[in-house]
């Protein structure tokens, strides 16, 4: 049976300097094969003591039962602060709780209906852009990035991707992504605040440009809010929501930080999922035919159509299982802990790897196979409850999880209603993890009009 591509695991032990180089190049292939069947693994260096947690009960403890005792580690944040500043993705404690109290109402169930037309329009625009590539071989990752960025700007600021600022942010972000590994030297050893973090010049330049452009559009929105003529989109909702405990709203500086993470989380992750979904459907054309047939239900913009796209939803869920956009999360022990009968010191780094959890050999049936119908089986439903966290879980679950599921399903349905995606002679894509799980050399497919 055809298997979706999976990177080779690291063979044998390696010294820390070698591991750091492998990790910087790709998080996934730097790990040993045995992690796909381990409940927990321990890793010690002179600079940090870490554990990888693949046990669903332990993950539940870290994310749901005692999240305040295991805040997000600053190790990952070290590499992202030039772009994200003090955003909700990086903060902890009372600062994070205040930010979520303001942000979460914008993504409640009723708001999904309100943003649905903007997502629908972006999906229609994405399918229309494929017409320029009919009967051509293309790398679908840039197309997926373009489509995902369009969704973000339409839903956040009510502007399409061809708006000047939206286009400039998108182009600057492409440069940032190319220059920024997910971890830098500070992730591997503690550094004093005054010491340089080793950011590439292009990384800092791109981050500054993105933040300048986001500030421009955020200041414009604040002027519209003050004048009483702002569109009722996600940006307006977030910028006018007061913290129920303090009565304060985000100022422009705080909003720039939040928009930066909305763009990173909402654009980069969605682009990864869409590109891998298209590849998997080219690899398994029988499933592509089922999605295309289901997509005939698309008519006018109607929220109710989502209930008719069950196969498409299961395909997208299976893509998120095999290729979780964010492959790992890191928490830090606030005090000495005992985890699965092992002593974890204060400050221990606790890694939860969605990549390994979603392919765990002791949890999933045929973990490396593409089986969208697994979600209707008893094993699939049990794993969905206990071993499936593409959007994290607990209080820090991604607020846009429901939003992302709608976006992915609509994008697939609109594109595959009109076009068939076919494998090419290009090499099989190799998954690598930088900011998100992407292909090392692109995902090349032939686009054929139906």
GROMACS .gro file of C-alpha atoms in nm:
model
  450
    1UNK     CA    1   0.000   0.000   0.000
    2UNK     CA    2   0.121   0.351  -0.082
    3UNK     CA    3   0.247   0.538   0.224
    4UNK     CA    4   0.246   0.916   0.264
    5UNK     CA    5   0.601   1.054   0.283
    6UNK     CA    6   0.770   1.053   0.622
    7UNK     CA    7   1.125   1.175   0.696
    8UNK     CA    8   1.387   0.927   0.804
    9UNK     CA    9   1.460   0.926   1.176
   10UNK     CA   10   1.802   0.992   1.324
   11UNK     CA   11   2.021   0.682   1.356
   12UNK     CA   12   2.215   0.633   1.680
   13UNK     CA   13   2.329   0.885   1.939
   14UNK     CA   14   2.499   1.209   1.839
   15UNK     CA   15   2.690   1.475   2.035
   16UNK     CA   16   2.504   1.791   2.138
   17UNK     CA   17   2.663   2.011   1.874
   18UNK     CA   18   2.559   1.768   1.604
   19UNK     CA   19   2.208   1.739   1.745
   20UNK     CA   20   2.175   2.118   1.751
   21UNK     CA   21   2.271   2.134   1.383
   22UNK     CA   22   2.024   1.857   1.294
   23UNK     CA   23   1.751   2.023   1.501
   24UNK     CA   24   1.809   2.361   1.337
   25UNK     CA   25   1.784   2.198   0.994
   26UNK     CA   26   1.470   1.995   1.075
   27UNK     CA   27   1.309   1.912   1.410
   28UNK     CA   28   1.152   1.586   1.293
   29UNK     CA   29   1.441   1.398   1.136
   30UNK     CA   30   1.667   1.499   1.426
   31UNK     CA   31   1.469   1.261   1.652
   32UNK     CA   32   1.531   0.884   1.694
   33UNK     CA   33   1.287   0.624   1.563
   34UNK     CA   34   1.197   0.482   1.904
   35UNK     CA   35   1.000   0.797   1.995
   36UNK     CA   36   0.714   0.673   1.775
   37UNK     CA   37   0.648   0.403   2.036
   38UNK     CA   38   0.770   0.564   2.360
   39UNK     CA   39   0.546   0.705   2.634
   40UNK     CA   40   0.821   0.933   2.762
   41UNK     CA   41   1.186   0.997   2.680
   42UNK     CA   42   1.452   1.184   2.874
   43UNK     CA   43   1.734   1.398   2.735
   44UNK     CA   44   2.011   1.563   2.939
   45UNK     CA   45   2.274   1.817   2.836
   46UNK     CA   46   2.497   2.051   3.037
   47UNK     CA   47   2.250   2.330   2.958
   48UNK     CA   48   1.903   2.177   2.998
   49UNK     CA   49   1.711   1.871   3.108
   50UNK     CA   50   1.419   1.777   2.884
   51UNK     CA   51   1.150   1.513   2.854
   52UNK     CA   52   0.935   1.420   2.558
   53UNK     CA   53   0.582   1.328   2.666
   54UNK     CA   54   0.382   1.099   2.437
   55UNK     CA   55   0.158   0.953   2.710
   56UNK     CA   56  -0.197   1.093   2.666
   57UNK     CA   57  -0.246   1.098   3.044
   58UNK     CA   58   0.071   1.301   3.091
   59UNK     CA   59  -0.024   1.539   2.809
   60UNK     CA   60  -0.363   1.583   2.974
   61UNK     CA   61  -0.187   1.674   3.300
   62UNK     CA   62   0.035   1.932   3.132
   63UNK     CA   63  -0.227   2.096   2.910
   64UNK     CA   64  -0.558   2.056   3.092
   65UNK     CA   65  -0.527   1.960   3.458
   66UNK     CA   66  -0.239   2.181   3.576
   67UNK     CA   67  -0.151   2.422   3.293
   68UNK     CA   68  -0.041   2.699   3.531
   69UNK     CA   69   0.228   2.470   3.673
   70UNK     CA   70   0.366   2.410   3.323
   71UNK     CA   71   0.376   2.745   3.138
   72UNK     CA   72   0.500   2.781   2.784
   73UNK     CA   73   0.878   2.762   2.767
   74UNK     CA   74   1.072   3.071   2.666
   75UNK     CA   75   1.310   2.851   2.465
   76UNK     CA   76   1.089   2.853   2.154
   77UNK     CA   77   0.995   3.217   2.205
   78UNK     CA   78   1.360   3.318   2.185
   79UNK     CA   79   1.352   3.260   1.809
   80UNK     CA   80   1.019   3.433   1.743
   81UNK     CA   81   1.027   3.753   1.952
   82UNK     CA   82   1.158   3.981   1.673
   83UNK     CA   83   0.828   3.923   1.495
   84UNK     CA   84   0.579   3.837   1.770
   85UNK     CA   85   0.688   4.072   2.048
   86UNK     CA   86   0.467   4.014   2.353
   87UNK     CA   87   0.189   3.830   2.172
   88UNK     CA   88  -0.048   3.578   2.326
   89UNK     CA   89   0.155   3.296   2.170
   90UNK     CA   90   0.457   3.375   2.388
   91UNK     CA   91   0.319   3.515   2.714
   92UNK     CA   92   0.231   3.332   3.034
   93UNK     CA   93   0.053   3.396   3.362
   94UNK     CA   94  -0.172   3.696   3.415
   95UNK     CA   95  -0.056   3.870   3.096
   96UNK     CA   96  -0.161   3.571   2.888
   97UNK     CA   97  -0.493   3.532   3.072
   98UNK     CA   98  -0.577   3.898   3.012
   99UNK     CA   99  -0.493   3.865   2.643
  100UNK     CA  100  -0.712   3.556   2.604
  101UNK     CA  101  -1.004   3.724   2.781
  102UNK     CA  102  -0.996   3.991   2.511
  103UNK     CA  103  -0.921   3.767   2.212
  104UNK     CA  104  -1.144   3.463   2.275
  105UNK     CA  105  -1.482   3.635   2.224
  106UNK     CA  106  -1.385   3.712   1.863
  107UNK     CA  107  -1.366   3.339   1.787
  108UNK     CA  108  -1.680   3.217   1.962
  109UNK     CA  109  -1.923   2.998   1.769
  110UNK     CA  110  -2.150   3.278   1.652
  111UNK     CA  111  -1.856   3.471   1.513
  112UNK     CA  112  -1.772   3.181   1.281
  113UNK     CA  113  -2.098   3.241   1.099
  114UNK     CA  114  -2.013   3.609   1.066
  115UNK     CA  115  -1.668   3.543   0.919
  116UNK     CA  116  -1.792   3.259   0.695
  117UNK     CA  117  -1.864   3.482   0.389
  118UNK     CA  118  -1.508   3.620   0.396
  119UNK     CA  119  -1.361   3.267   0.410
  120UNK     CA  120  -1.594   3.160   0.127
  121UNK     CA  121  -1.480   3.454  -0.089
  122UNK     CA  122  -1.115   3.368  -0.027
  123UNK     CA  123  -1.182   3.005  -0.124
  124UNK     CA  124  -1.353   3.116  -0.446
  125UNK     CA  125  -1.057   3.344  -0.523
  126UNK     CA  126  -0.811   3.060  -0.459
  127UNK     CA  127  -0.994   2.828  -0.698
  128UNK     CA  128  -1.008   3.106  -0.961
  129UNK     CA  129  -0.630   3.157  -0.938
  130UNK     CA  130  -0.579   2.791  -1.026
  131UNK     CA  131  -0.720   2.868  -1.372
  132UNK     CA  132  -0.391   3.039  -1.458
  133UNK     CA  133  -0.214   2.706  -1.398
  134UNK     CA  134  -0.449   2.474  -1.584
  135UNK     CA  135  -0.257   2.179  -1.732
  136UNK     CA  136   0.066   2.303  -1.573
  137UNK     CA  137   0.296   2.162  -1.307
  138UNK     CA  138   0.327   2.398  -1.011
  139UNK     CA  139   0.456   2.404  -0.657
  140UNK     CA  140   0.130   2.426  -0.462
  141UNK     CA  141   0.292   2.554  -0.141
  142UNK     CA  142   0.315   2.917  -0.263
  143UNK     CA  143  -0.046   2.894  -0.387
  144UNK     CA  144  -0.155   2.762  -0.047
  145UNK     CA  145   0.034   3.043   0.128
  146UNK     CA  146  -0.133   3.301  -0.094
  147UNK     CA  147  -0.478   3.156  -0.024
  148UNK     CA  148  -0.423   3.139   0.353
  149UNK     CA  149  -0.294   3.495   0.368
  150UNK     CA  150  -0.601   3.609   0.174
  151UNK     CA  151  -0.825   3.450   0.439
  152UNK     CA  152  -0.640   3.627   0.721
  153UNK     CA  153  -0.668   3.972   0.566
  154UNK     CA  154  -1.031   3.931   0.459
  155UNK     CA  155  -1.142   3.811   0.803
  156UNK     CA  156  -0.920   4.036   1.014
  157UNK     CA  157  -0.928   4.362   0.820
  158UNK     CA  158  -1.191   4.315   0.547
  159UNK     CA  159  -0.934   4.356   0.269
  160UNK     CA  160  -0.826   4.101   0.003
  161UNK     CA  161  -0.469   3.992  -0.052
  162UNK     CA  162  -0.428   4.227  -0.350
  163UNK     CA  163  -0.467   4.529  -0.119
  164UNK     CA  164  -0.130   4.707  -0.106
  165UNK     CA  165  -0.056   4.654   0.265
  166UNK     CA  166  -0.182   4.296   0.261
  167UNK     CA  167   0.041   4.216  -0.037
  168UNK     CA  168   0.344   4.382   0.123
  169UNK     CA  169   0.296   4.194   0.452
  170UNK     CA  170   0.261   3.867   0.265
  171UNK     CA  171   0.579   3.921   0.065
  172UNK     CA  172   0.776   4.026   0.374
  173UNK     CA  173   0.653   3.720   0.556
  174UNK     CA  174   0.781   3.493   0.279
  175UNK     CA  175   1.127   3.642   0.330
  176UNK     CA  176   1.096   3.599   0.708
  177UNK     CA  177   0.998   3.235   0.675
  178UNK     CA  178   1.293   3.157   0.451
  179UNK     CA  179   1.543   3.311   0.695
  180UNK     CA  180   1.403   3.202   1.033
  181UNK     CA  181   1.457   2.856   1.182
  182UNK     CA  182   1.214   2.768   1.460
  183UNK     CA  183   1.498   2.757   1.716
  184UNK     CA  184   1.815   2.958   1.756
  185UNK     CA  185   2.113   2.920   1.988
  186UNK     CA  186   1.918   3.043   2.292
  187UNK     CA  187   1.695   2.737   2.265
  188UNK     CA  188   1.988   2.513   2.347
  189UNK     CA  189   2.166   2.703   2.622
  190UNK     CA  190   2.059   2.973   2.869
  191UNK     CA  191   2.187   3.314   2.766
  192UNK     CA  192   2.178   3.641   2.962
  193UNK     CA  193   1.933   3.900   2.829
  194UNK     CA  194   2.211   4.130   2.709
  195UNK     CA  195   2.375   3.866   2.487
  196UNK     CA  196   2.290   3.870   2.113
  197UNK     CA  197   2.055   3.591   2.002
  198UNK     CA  198   2.222   3.520   1.671
  199UNK     CA  199   1.934   3.634   1.448
  200UNK     CA  200   2.019   3.664   1.082
  201UNK     CA  201   2.015   4.016   0.945
  202UNK     CA  202   1.743   3.925   0.695
  203UNK     CA  203   1.528   3.781   0.979
  204UNK     CA  204   1.541   4.104   1.178
  205UNK     CA  205   1.486   4.318   0.870
  206UNK     CA  206   1.182   4.116   0.758
  207UNK     CA  207   1.033   4.117   1.110
  208UNK     CA  208   1.069   4.495   1.135
  209UNK     CA  209   0.907   4.542   0.795
  210UNK     CA  210   0.613   4.314   0.883
  211UNK     CA  211   0.555   4.494   1.213
  212UNK     CA  212   0.573   4.836   1.044
  213UNK     CA  213   0.312   4.734   0.789
  214UNK     CA  214   0.087   4.578   1.055
  215UNK     CA  215   0.116   4.895   1.262
  216UNK     CA  216   0.009   5.102   0.960
  217UNK     CA  217  -0.308   4.900   0.903
  218UNK     CA  218  -0.385   4.874   1.277
  219UNK     CA  219  -0.355   5.250   1.327
  220UNK     CA  220  -0.589   5.300   1.032
  221UNK     CA  221  -0.841   5.065   1.190
  222UNK     CA  222  -0.819   5.251   1.522
  223UNK     CA  223  -0.902   5.575   1.340
  224UNK     CA  224  -1.203   5.405   1.181
  225UNK     CA  225  -1.318   5.275   1.519
  226UNK     CA  226  -1.284   5.621   1.670
  227UNK     CA  227  -1.487   5.767   1.381
  228UNK     CA  228  -1.757   5.501   1.417
  229UNK     CA  229  -1.723   5.363   1.064
  230UNK     CA  230  -1.508   5.051   1.114
  231UNK     CA  231  -1.621   4.726   0.949
  232UNK     CA  232  -1.736   4.462   1.196
  233UNK     CA  233  -1.459   4.212   1.133
  234UNK     CA  234  -1.223   4.028   1.368
  235UNK     CA  235  -0.985   4.321   1.412
  236UNK     CA  236  -1.266   4.554   1.515
  237UNK     CA  237  -1.410   4.293   1.749
  238UNK     CA  238  -1.076   4.237   1.922
  239UNK     CA  239  -0.981   4.604   1.938
  240UNK     CA  240  -1.316   4.704   2.092
  241UNK     CA  241  -1.347   4.416   2.340
  242UNK     CA  242  -1.267   4.523   2.694
  243UNK     CA  243  -1.111   4.290   2.945
  244UNK     CA  244  -1.407   4.202   3.172
  245UNK     CA  245  -1.181   4.222   3.479
  246UNK     CA  246  -0.998   4.549   3.413
  247UNK     CA  247  -1.217   4.724   3.155
  248UNK     CA  248  -0.910   4.793   2.939
  249UNK     CA  249  -0.877   4.723   2.567
  250UNK     CA  250  -0.565   4.654   2.360
  251UNK     CA  251  -0.375   4.964   2.258
  252UNK     CA  252  -0.219   4.980   1.911
  253UNK     CA  253   0.118   4.843   2.029
  254UNK     CA  254  -0.049   4.539   2.186
  255UNK     CA  255  -0.265   4.485   1.882
  256UNK     CA  256   0.040   4.481   1.654
  257UNK     CA  257   0.177   4.189   1.859
  258UNK     CA  258  -0.154   4.003   1.835
  259UNK     CA  259  -0.198   4.060   1.461
  260UNK     CA  260   0.155   3.926   1.408
  261UNK     CA  261   0.065   3.595   1.577
  262UNK     CA  262  -0.273   3.579   1.400
  263UNK     CA  263  -0.083   3.605   1.074
  264UNK     CA  264   0.181   3.351   1.175
  265UNK     CA  265  -0.062   3.101   1.331
  266UNK     CA  266  -0.351   3.154   1.092
  267UNK     CA  267  -0.156   3.191   0.771
  268UNK     CA  268   0.147   2.967   0.806
  269UNK     CA  269  -0.034   2.671   0.962
  270UNK     CA  270  -0.329   2.683   0.722
  271UNK     CA  271  -0.096   2.702   0.423
  272UNK     CA  272   0.090   2.393   0.543
  273UNK     CA  273  -0.233   2.195   0.591
  274UNK     CA  274  -0.381   2.294   0.256
  275UNK     CA  275  -0.066   2.206   0.059
  276UNK     CA  276  -0.032   1.864   0.224
  277UNK     CA  277  -0.404   1.796   0.175
  278UNK     CA  278  -0.373   1.858  -0.197
  279UNK     CA  279  -0.071   1.633  -0.218
  280UNK     CA  280  -0.241   1.349  -0.027
  281UNK     CA  281  -0.543   1.369  -0.256
  282UNK     CA  282  -0.317   1.350  -0.561
  283UNK     CA  283  -0.146   1.049  -0.402
  284UNK     CA  284  -0.484   0.884  -0.330
  285UNK     CA  285  -0.706   0.975  -0.628
  286UNK     CA  286  -0.997   0.761  -0.506
  287UNK     CA  287  -1.032   0.993  -0.207
  288UNK     CA  288  -0.991   1.294  -0.436
  289UNK     CA  289  -1.286   1.173  -0.644
  290UNK     CA  290  -1.499   1.144  -0.331
  291UNK     CA  291  -1.410   1.498  -0.222
  292UNK     CA  292  -1.481   1.633  -0.573
  293UNK     CA  293  -1.818   1.459  -0.580
  294UNK     CA  294  -1.908   1.598  -0.240
  295UNK     CA  295  -1.800   1.947  -0.352
  296UNK     CA  296  -2.082   1.953  -0.605
  297UNK     CA  297  -2.300   2.055  -0.308
  298UNK     CA  298  -2.137   2.399  -0.319
  299UNK     CA  299  -2.376   2.662  -0.443
  300UNK     CA  300  -2.423   3.010  -0.306
  301UNK     CA  301  -2.246   3.112   0.012
  302UNK     CA  302  -2.427   2.911   0.280
  303UNK     CA  303  -2.296   2.814   0.624
  304UNK     CA  304  -2.516   2.504   0.615
  305UNK     CA  305  -2.307   2.351   0.334
  306UNK     CA  306  -2.046   2.249   0.591
  307UNK     CA  307  -2.273   1.970   0.712
  308UNK     CA  308  -2.264   1.823   0.358
  309UNK     CA  309  -1.882   1.815   0.339
  310UNK     CA  310  -1.821   1.527   0.582
  311UNK     CA  311  -1.569   1.340   0.366
  312UNK     CA  312  -1.377   1.661   0.299
  313UNK     CA  313  -1.368   1.730   0.673
  314UNK     CA  314  -1.231   1.381   0.745
  315UNK     CA  315  -0.966   1.423   0.474
  316UNK     CA  316  -0.858   1.750   0.632
  317UNK     CA  317  -0.854   1.599   0.982
  318UNK     CA  318  -0.640   1.313   0.856
  319UNK     CA  319  -0.399   1.560   0.697
  320UNK     CA  320  -0.367   1.740   1.030
  321UNK     CA  321  -0.290   1.405   1.192
  322UNK     CA  322  -0.017   1.304   0.947
  323UNK     CA  323   0.128   1.654   0.899
  324UNK     CA  324   0.043   1.864   1.207
  325UNK     CA  325   0.147   2.218   1.110
  326UNK     CA  326   0.308   2.281   1.449
  327UNK     CA  327   0.502   1.959   1.515
  328UNK     CA  328   0.599   2.018   1.879
  329UNK     CA  329   0.509   2.227   2.184
  330UNK     CA  330   0.734   2.299   2.483
  331UNK     CA  331   0.633   2.364   2.843
  332UNK     CA  332   0.851   2.422   3.149
  333UNK     CA  333   0.817   2.274   3.499
  334UNK     CA  334   0.771   2.550   3.757
  335UNK     CA  335   0.879   2.321   4.039
  336UNK     CA  336   1.023   1.975   4.091
  337UNK     CA  337   0.783   1.711   3.957
  338UNK     CA  338   0.749   1.335   3.934
  339UNK     CA  339   0.634   1.237   3.586
  340UNK     CA  340   0.575   0.868   3.511
  341UNK     CA  341   0.790   0.785   3.816
  342UNK     CA  342   1.078   0.997   3.688
  343UNK     CA  343   1.210   1.303   3.870
  344UNK     CA  344   1.182   1.620   3.663
  345UNK     CA  345   1.369   1.917   3.815
  346UNK     CA  346   1.240   2.271   3.828
  347UNK     CA  347   1.299   2.427   3.487
  348UNK     CA  348   1.282   2.097   3.300
  349UNK     CA  349   1.172   2.136   2.939
  350UNK     CA  350   0.863   1.923   2.864
  351UNK     CA  351   0.817   1.857   2.493
  352UNK     CA  352   0.489   1.734   2.351
  353UNK     CA  353   0.537   1.622   1.994
  354UNK     CA  354   0.219   1.620   1.790
  355UNK     CA  355   0.424   1.465   1.510
  356UNK     CA  356   0.507   1.157   1.717
  357UNK     CA  357   0.182   1.143   1.913
  358UNK     CA  358  -0.027   1.144   1.594
  359UNK     CA  359   0.177   0.851   1.457
  360UNK     CA  360   0.222   0.663   1.785
  361UNK     CA  361   0.244   0.292   1.716
  362UNK     CA  362   0.076   0.196   2.044
  363UNK     CA  363  -0.222   0.426   1.996
  364UNK     CA  364  -0.325   0.439   1.630
  365UNK     CA  365  -0.423   0.168   1.384
  366UNK     CA  366  -0.185   0.184   1.082
  367UNK     CA  367  -0.041   0.516   1.208
  368UNK     CA  368   0.155   0.600   0.892
  369UNK     CA  369  -0.135   0.530   0.652
  370UNK     CA  370  -0.370   0.785   0.500
  371UNK     CA  371  -0.713   0.664   0.614
  372UNK     CA  372  -0.970   0.945   0.635
  373UNK     CA  373  -1.239   0.692   0.725
  374UNK     CA  374  -1.056   0.612   1.050
  375UNK     CA  375  -1.242   0.905   1.207
  376UNK     CA  376  -1.563   0.703   1.187
  377UNK     CA  377  -1.410   0.399   1.364
  378UNK     CA  378  -1.396   0.327   1.737
  379UNK     CA  379  -1.015   0.354   1.742
  380UNK     CA  380  -1.017   0.682   1.551
  381UNK     CA  381  -1.276   0.837   1.780
  382UNK     CA  382  -1.087   0.723   2.091
  383UNK     CA  383  -0.761   0.866   1.956
  384UNK     CA  384  -0.938   1.189   1.863
  385UNK     CA  385  -1.027   1.233   2.229
  386UNK     CA  386  -0.691   1.138   2.374
  387UNK     CA  387  -0.411   1.156   2.117
  388UNK     CA  388  -0.500   1.421   1.859
  389UNK     CA  389  -0.393   1.778   1.936
  390UNK     CA  390  -0.316   1.966   1.613
  391UNK     CA  391  -0.445   2.286   1.780
  392UNK     CA  392  -0.308   2.205   2.128
  393UNK     CA  393  -0.562   2.149   2.410
  394UNK     CA  394  -0.684   2.291   2.740
  395UNK     CA  395  -0.684   2.665   2.816
  396UNK     CA  396  -0.412   2.730   2.556
  397UNK     CA  397  -0.597   2.559   2.272
  398UNK     CA  398  -0.575   2.768   1.956
  399UNK     CA  399  -0.869   3.012   1.965
  400UNK     CA  400  -0.895   2.985   1.586
  401UNK     CA  401  -0.927   2.605   1.573
  402UNK     CA  402  -1.289   2.610   1.451
  403UNK     CA  403  -1.201   2.888   1.208
  404UNK     CA  404  -0.913   2.678   1.065
  405UNK     CA  405  -1.132   2.372   1.015
  406UNK     CA  406  -1.386   2.573   0.816
  407UNK     CA  407  -1.112   2.734   0.607
  408UNK     CA  408  -0.943   2.403   0.522
  409UNK     CA  409  -1.265   2.228   0.424
  410UNK     CA  410  -1.391   2.516   0.209
  411UNK     CA  411  -1.057   2.559   0.032
  412UNK     CA  412  -1.037   2.191  -0.059
  413UNK     CA  413  -1.398   2.178  -0.174
  414UNK     CA  414  -1.373   2.487  -0.395
  415UNK     CA  415  -1.043   2.386  -0.556
  416UNK     CA  416  -1.129   2.020  -0.617
  417UNK     CA  417  -1.476   2.094  -0.746
  418UNK     CA  418  -1.313   2.266  -1.043
  419UNK     CA  419  -0.968   2.105  -1.074
  420UNK     CA  420  -0.796   1.771  -1.041
  421UNK     CA  421  -0.450   1.756  -0.883
  422UNK     CA  422  -0.216   1.493  -1.027
  423UNK     CA  423   0.128   1.368  -0.923
  424UNK     CA  424   0.428   1.468  -1.135
  425UNK     CA  425   0.777   1.330  -1.198
  426UNK     CA  426   0.919   1.566  -0.936
  427UNK     CA  427   1.074   1.390  -0.633
  428UNK     CA  428   0.841   1.288  -0.352
  429UNK     CA  429   0.811   1.579  -0.107
  430UNK     CA  430   1.009   1.536   0.215
  431UNK     CA  431   0.846   1.688   0.525
  432UNK     CA  432   1.068   1.921   0.727
  433UNK     CA  433   0.979   2.141   1.022
  434UNK     CA  434   1.092   2.504   1.026
  435UNK     CA  435   0.820   2.742   1.139
  436UNK     CA  436   0.571   2.475   1.037
  437UNK     CA  437   0.581   2.135   0.864
  438UNK     CA  438   0.656   2.209   0.500
  439UNK     CA  439   0.820   2.019   0.217
  440UNK     CA  440   1.195   2.053   0.179
  441UNK     CA  441   1.177   2.114  -0.198
  442UNK     CA  442   0.815   2.213  -0.253
  443UNK     CA  443   0.507   2.008  -0.340
  444UNK     CA  444   0.475   1.980  -0.717
  445UNK     CA  445   0.143   1.881  -0.875
  446UNK     CA  446  -0.018   1.906  -1.216
  447UNK     CA  447  -0.340   2.110  -1.222
  448UNK     CA  448  -0.605   1.973  -1.458
  449UNK     CA  449  -0.943   2.138  -1.511
  450UNK     CA  450  -1.231   1.896  -1.456
   0.00000   0.00000   0.00000
